[in-house]
């Protein structure tokens, strides 16, 4: 676990373009402290871990437990999620990962809206929430 936290700190710090010195300054710790965390020689205490997650714009859970094995993708920023891959069935059906269904409150029988952009890809939204937003927008326009 110690090396995973260090690896996550280092990969996220590099991904957002910070040096060890810049991160240390943002946290009011010595550069050597950041170097020790990244090397796995020590781990941040709870107060520093929270500040570290904030400075790196990731959740504390991701900072502590993100494992890129199999995905080879960097740790997502706070509020963004990587739920894994799904396989498209022969009739085009996919299974939405359980963690995603729970986080977004998707249940059996829910209507989902699939949007597509040839340059940016696909987006899946709950149809009722989308229509609620459209109604609110129309109300604002009608005023």
Coordinates of N, CA and C in Angstrom, one line a residue:
X1 N 0.8 -1.2 0.0 CA 0.0 0.0 0.0 C 0.9 1.3 0.0
X2 N 1.9 1.2 0.8 CA 2.8 2.4 0.9 C 3.3 2.8 -0.5
X3 N 3.8 1.8 -1.3 CA 4.3 2.1 -2.6 C 3.2 2.6 -3.6
X4 N 2.0 2.1 -3.4 CA 0.9 2.6 -4.3 C 0.6 4.1 -4.0
X5 N 0.6 4.5 -2.8 CA 0.3 5.9 -2.5 C 1.4 6.7 -3.1
X6 N 2.6 6.3 -2.9 CA 3.8 7.1 -3.4 C 3.7 7.2 -4.9
X7 N 3.4 6.1 -5.6 CA 3.3 6.0 -7.0 C 2.2 6.9 -7.5
X8 N 1.0 6.9 -6.8 CA -0.1 7.8 -7.1 C 0.2 9.2 -7.0
X9 N 0.9 9.6 -5.9 CA 1.3 11.0 -5.7 C 2.2 11.4 -6.8
X10 N 3.2 10.6 -7.1 CA 4.2 11.0 -8.2 C 3.5 11.1 -9.6
X11 N 2.7 10.1 -9.9 CA 2.1 10.1 -11.2 C 1.1 11.3 -11.4
X12 N 0.3 11.6 -10.3 CA -0.6 12.7 -10.4 C 0.1 14.0 -10.4
X13 N 1.1 14.1 -9.6 CA 1.9 15.4 -9.6 C 2.5 15.7 -11.0
X14 N 3.0 14.7 -11.6 CA 3.6 14.8 -12.9 C 2.5 15.1 -14.0
X15 N 1.4 14.5 -13.8 CA 0.3 14.7 -14.8 C -0.2 16.1 -14.8
X16 N -0.2 16.8 -13.6 CA -0.7 18.1 -13.6 C 0.5 19.2 -13.7
X17 N 1.7 18.6 -13.9 CA 2.8 19.5 -14.2 C 3.4 20.2 -13.0
X18 N 3.4 19.6 -11.9 CA 4.0 20.2 -10.7 C 5.4 19.5 -10.4
X19 N 6.3 20.3 -9.9 CA 7.6 19.7 -9.4 C 7.3 19.3 -8.0
X20 N 8.3 18.6 -7.4 CA 8.2 18.2 -6.0 C 8.3 19.5 -5.2
X21 N 9.1 20.5 -5.6 CA 9.2 21.7 -4.9 C 7.9 22.5 -4.8
X22 N 7.2 22.5 -6.0 CA 5.9 23.3 -6.1 C 4.8 22.6 -5.2
X23 N 4.8 21.3 -5.2 CA 3.8 20.6 -4.4 C 4.1 20.8 -2.9
X24 N 5.4 20.7 -2.6 CA 5.8 20.9 -1.2 C 5.4 22.3 -0.7
X25 N 5.6 23.3 -1.5 CA 5.3 24.7 -1.2 C 3.8 24.8 -1.0
X26 N 3.0 24.1 -1.8 CA 1.5 24.2 -1.7 C 1.0 23.6 -0.4
X27 N 1.8 22.6 0.1 CA 1.4 21.9 1.3 C 2.1 22.4 2.6
X28 N 3.1 23.3 2.4 CA 3.9 23.8 3.5 C 4.7 22.7 4.2
X29 N 5.3 21.9 3.3 CA 6.2 20.8 3.8 C 7.5 20.9 3.0
X30 N 8.5 20.2 3.5 CA 9.8 20.2 2.8 C 9.7 19.4 1.5
X31 N 10.5 19.7 0.5 CA 10.6 18.9 -0.7 C 10.9 17.5 -0.4
X32 N 11.8 17.3 0.6 CA 12.3 16.0 1.0 C 11.1 15.1 1.5
X33 N 10.1 15.8 2.1 CA 8.9 15.1 2.6 C 8.2 14.5 1.4
X34 N 8.0 15.3 0.4 CA 7.3 14.8 -0.8 C 8.1 13.7 -1.5
X35 N 9.4 13.9 -1.5 CA 10.3 12.8 -2.1 C 10.1 11.5 -1.3
X36 N 10.1 11.6 0.0 CA 9.9 10.4 0.8 C 8.6 9.7 0.6
X37 N 7.5 10.5 0.4 CA 6.2 9.9 0.2 C 6.2 9.2 -1.2
X38 N 6.8 9.9 -2.2 CA 6.8 9.3 -3.5 C 7.7 8.0 -3.6
X39 N 8.7 8.0 -2.8 CA 9.6 6.8 -2.8 C 9.0 5.7 -1.9
X40 N 8.0 6.0 -1.2 CA 7.4 4.9 -0.3 C 8.1 4.8 1.0
X41 N 9.0 5.7 1.3 CA 9.8 5.7 2.6 C 8.9 6.1 3.8
X42 N 7.9 6.9 3.5 CA 6.9 7.3 4.5 C 5.6 7.6 3.8
X43 N 4.5 7.8 4.6 CA 3.2 8.1 4.0 C 2.7 9.4 4.7
X44 N 1.9 10.2 4.0 CA 1.4 11.4 4.6 C 0.5 11.1 5.8
X45 N 0.5 11.9 6.8 CA -0.5 11.8 7.9 C -1.8 12.2 7.3
X46 N -2.9 12.1 8.1 CA -4.2 12.3 7.6 C -4.4 13.8 7.2
X47 N -3.9 14.7 7.9 CA -4.0 16.1 7.6 C -3.3 16.4 6.2
X48 N -2.1 15.9 6.1 CA -1.4 16.1 4.9 C -2.0 15.3 3.7
X49 N -2.6 14.2 4.0 CA -3.2 13.4 2.9 C -4.4 14.2 2.3
X50 N -5.2 14.8 3.2 CA -6.3 15.6 2.7 C -5.9 16.8 1.9
X51 N -4.9 17.5 2.4 CA -4.4 18.6 1.7 C -3.7 18.2 0.3
X52 N -3.1 17.0 0.4 CA -2.4 16.5 -0.8 C -3.5 16.2 -1.9
X53 N -4.5 15.5 -1.5 CA -5.6 15.2 -2.4 C -6.2 16.4 -3.0
X54 N -6.4 17.5 -2.2 CA -6.9 18.7 -2.7 C -5.9 19.4 -3.7
X55 N -4.7 19.4 -3.3 CA -3.6 20.0 -4.2 C -3.5 19.3 -5.5
X56 N -3.7 18.0 -5.5 CA -3.6 17.2 -6.7 C -4.9 17.0 -7.5
X57 N -6.0 17.6 -6.9 CA -7.3 17.6 -7.5 C -7.8 16.1 -7.7
X58 N -7.6 15.3 -6.7 CA -8.2 13.9 -6.8 C -8.9 13.6 -5.4
X59 N -9.6 12.6 -5.4 CA -10.3 12.2 -4.2 C -9.2 11.5 -3.3
X60 N -9.4 11.5 -2.0 CA -8.5 10.8 -1.1 C -8.5 9.3 -1.4
X61 N -9.7 8.8 -1.7 CA -9.8 7.3 -2.1 C -8.9 7.0 -3.3
X62 N -9.0 7.9 -4.3 CA -8.1 7.6 -5.5 C -6.7 7.7 -5.1
X63 N -6.3 8.7 -4.3 CA -4.9 8.9 -4.0 C -4.4 7.7 -3.2
X64 N -5.2 7.1 -2.4 CA -4.7 6.0 -1.6 C -4.9 4.6 -2.3
X65 N -6.0 4.5 -3.1 CA -6.2 3.2 -3.6 C -6.3 3.0 -5.1
X66 N -6.0 4.1 -5.9 CA -6.1 3.9 -7.4 C -5.0 3.0 -7.8
X67 N -5.4 2.0 -8.6 CA -4.5 1.0 -9.2 C -4.6 1.0 -10.7
X68 N -3.6 1.5 -11.4 CA -3.8 1.6 -12.9 C -3.6 0.2 -13.6
X69 N -3.3 -0.8 -12.9 CA -3.1 -2.2 -13.5 C -4.3 -2.5 -14.4
X70 N -3.9 -2.9 -15.6 CA -4.9 -3.3 -16.6 C -5.5 -2.1 -17.4
X71 N -5.5 -0.9 -16.8 CA -6.1 0.2 -17.6 C -5.0 1.0 -18.3
X72 N -3.8 1.1 -17.6 CA -2.7 1.9 -18.1 C -3.1 3.4 -18.3
X73 N -4.1 3.8 -17.6 CA -4.6 5.2 -17.6 C -4.2 5.9 -16.4
X74 N -4.0 7.2 -16.4 CA -3.7 8.0 -15.2 C -4.9 8.1 -14.3
X75 N -4.6 8.4 -13.1 CA -5.6 8.6 -12.1 C -6.6 9.8 -12.5
X76 N -7.9 9.5 -12.5 CA -8.8 10.6 -12.9 C -8.9 11.7 -11.9
X77 N -9.1 13.0 -12.3 CA -9.3 14.1 -11.4 C -10.6 13.9 -10.5
X78 N -10.7 14.6 -9.5 CA -11.8 14.6 -8.6 C -13.1 14.8 -9.4
X79 N -14.1 13.9 -9.1 CA -15.4 14.0 -9.8 C -15.5 13.3 -11.1
X80 N -14.3 12.8 -11.6 CA -14.3 12.1 -12.8 C -14.1 10.6 -12.4
X81 N -14.6 9.7 -13.2 CA -14.5 8.3 -12.8 C -14.1 7.4 -14.0
X82 N -13.4 6.4 -13.7 CA -13.0 5.4 -14.7 C -13.6 4.0 -14.1
X83 N -14.7 3.6 -14.7 CA -15.3 2.4 -14.2 C -14.8 1.1 -14.8
X84 N -14.0 1.2 -15.8 CA -13.5 0.0 -16.5 C -14.1 -0.1 -17.8
X85 N -13.9 -1.3 -18.4 CA -14.4 -1.5 -19.8 C -15.6 -2.3 -19.8
X86 N -16.4 -2.2 -20.8 CA -17.6 -3.1 -21.0 C -17.4 -3.7 -22.4
X87 N -18.1 -4.8 -22.7 CA -18.1 -5.4 -24.0 C -19.5 -5.2 -24.6
X88 N -19.5 -4.9 -25.9 CA -20.7 -4.7 -26.6 C -21.2 -6.1 -27.1
X89 N -22.4 -6.4 -26.8 CA -23.0 -7.7 -27.2 C -23.3 -7.6 -28.7
X90 N -23.7 -8.7 -29.3 CA -23.9 -8.8 -30.7 C -25.1 -7.9 -31.2
X91 N -26.0 -7.6 -30.3 CA -27.1 -6.7 -30.7 C -26.9 -5.3 -30.2
X92 N -25.6 -5.0 -29.7 CA -25.3 -3.6 -29.3 C -25.5 -3.3 -27.9
X93 N -25.9 -4.3 -27.1 CA -26.2 -4.0 -25.6 C -24.8 -4.0 -24.8
X94 N -24.9 -3.2 -23.8 CA -23.7 -3.1 -22.9 C -24.3 -3.3 -21.5
X95 N -23.4 -3.7 -20.6 CA -23.7 -3.7 -19.1 C -23.0 -2.6 -18.4
X96 N -23.7 -1.7 -17.8 CA -23.1 -0.6 -17.1 C -22.5 -1.1 -15.8
X97 N -21.3 -0.9 -15.5 CA -20.7 -1.4 -14.2 C -21.5 -1.0 -13.0
X98 N -21.5 -2.0 -12.0 CA -22.3 -1.8 -10.8 C -21.9 -0.5 -10.1
X99 N -20.7 -0.2 -10.0 CA -20.2 1.0 -9.3 C -20.8 2.3 -9.9
X100 N -20.9 2.3 -11.3 CA -21.4 3.4 -12.0 C -22.9 3.5 -11.8
X101 N -23.6 2.4 -11.8 CA -25.1 2.3 -11.6 C -25.4 2.9 -10.2
X102 N -24.6 2.4 -9.2 CA -24.9 2.9 -7.9 C -24.6 4.4 -7.7
X103 N -23.5 4.9 -8.2 CA -23.1 6.3 -8.1 C -24.2 7.2 -8.8
X104 N -24.7 6.8 -9.9 CA -25.6 7.6 -10.7 C -27.1 7.2 -10.5
X105 N -27.3 6.3 -9.6 CA -28.7 5.9 -9.3 C -29.4 5.3 -10.5
X106 N -28.7 4.5 -11.3 CA -29.4 3.8 -12.5 C -29.9 2.5 -12.0
X107 N -31.2 2.3 -12.3 CA -31.8 1.0 -11.9 C -32.5 0.4 -13.1
X108 N -32.8 -0.9 -12.9 CA -33.4 -1.7 -14.0 C -34.7 -0.9 -14.4
X109 N -34.9 -0.8 -15.7 CA -36.1 -0.1 -16.2 C -35.9 1.3 -16.5
X110 N -34.8 1.9 -16.0 CA -34.6 3.4 -16.3 C -34.4 3.6 -17.8
X111 N -34.9 4.7 -18.3 CA -34.6 5.0 -19.7 C -33.4 5.9 -19.7
X112 N -32.5 5.5 -20.6 CA -31.2 6.2 -20.8 C -31.2 6.8 -22.2
X113 N -30.6 8.0 -22.3 CA -30.5 8.7 -23.5 C -29.0 8.6 -24.0
X114 N -28.8 8.2 -25.2 CA -27.4 8.0 -25.7 C -27.2 9.1 -26.7
X115 N -26.2 10.0 -26.5 CA -25.9 11.1 -27.3 C -24.5 10.7 -28.0
X116 N -24.3 11.2 -29.2 CA -23.1 10.9 -29.9 C -22.5 12.1 -30.6
X117 N -21.2 12.3 -30.6 CA -20.5 13.3 -31.3 C -19.3 12.6 -32.0
X118 N -19.2 12.7 -33.3 CA -18.2 11.9 -34.0 C -16.8 12.2 -33.6
X119 N -16.6 13.4 -33.1 CA -15.2 13.8 -32.6 C -15.0 13.5 -31.2
X120 N -16.0 13.6 -30.3 CA -15.8 13.4 -28.9 C -16.3 12.1 -28.3
X121 N -17.2 11.4 -29.0 CA -17.6 10.1 -28.6 C -19.0 10.0 -28.1
X122 N -19.4 9.1 -27.3 CA -20.7 8.8 -26.8 C -20.9 9.4 -25.4
X123 N -22.1 9.7 -25.0 CA -22.5 10.1 -23.7 C -23.8 9.4 -23.3
X124 N -23.9 8.9 -22.1 CA -25.2 8.3 -21.7 C -25.7 9.0 -20.5
X125 N -27.0 9.4 -20.6 CA -27.6 10.2 -19.6 C -28.9 9.6 -19.2
X126 N -29.4 9.8 -17.9 CA -30.7 9.3 -17.5 C -31.7 10.2 -18.3
X127 N -32.6 9.7 -19.0 CA -33.6 10.4 -19.8 C -34.4 11.4 -19.0
X128 N -34.9 10.9 -17.9 CA -35.8 11.8 -17.1 C -35.0 13.0 -16.6
X129 N -33.8 12.9 -16.2 CA -33.0 14.0 -15.7 C -32.7 15.0 -16.8
X130 N -32.4 14.4 -18.0 CA -32.2 15.3 -19.1 C -33.4 16.1 -19.5
X131 N -34.5 15.4 -19.5 CA -35.8 16.2 -19.8 C -36.1 17.2 -18.7
X132 N -35.8 16.9 -17.5 CA -36.0 17.9 -16.4 C -35.2 19.2 -16.7
X133 N -33.9 19.0 -17.1 CA -33.1 20.1 -17.4 C -33.6 20.9 -18.6
X134 N -34.1 20.1 -19.6 CA -34.6 20.8 -20.8 C -35.8 21.6 -20.4
X135 N -36.7 21.1 -19.6 CA -37.9 21.8 -19.1 C -37.5 23.1 -18.4
X136 N -36.5 23.0 -17.5 CA -36.0 24.2 -16.7 C -35.4 25.2 -17.7
X137 N -34.7 24.8 -18.7 CA -34.1 25.7 -19.7 C -35.2 26.4 -20.5
X138 N -36.2 25.6 -20.9 CA -37.3 26.2 -21.6 C -38.1 27.3 -20.7
X139 N -38.2 27.0 -19.5 CA -38.9 27.9 -18.6 C -38.1 29.2 -18.5
X140 N -36.8 29.1 -18.4 CA -36.0 30.3 -18.3 C -36.0 31.1 -19.6
X141 N -36.1 30.4 -20.7 CA -36.2 31.1 -22.0 C -37.5 31.8 -22.2
X142 N -38.6 31.2 -21.7 CA -40.0 31.7 -21.8 C -40.2 32.9 -20.9
X143 N -39.4 33.1 -20.0 CA -39.6 34.3 -19.0 C -39.4 35.6 -19.7

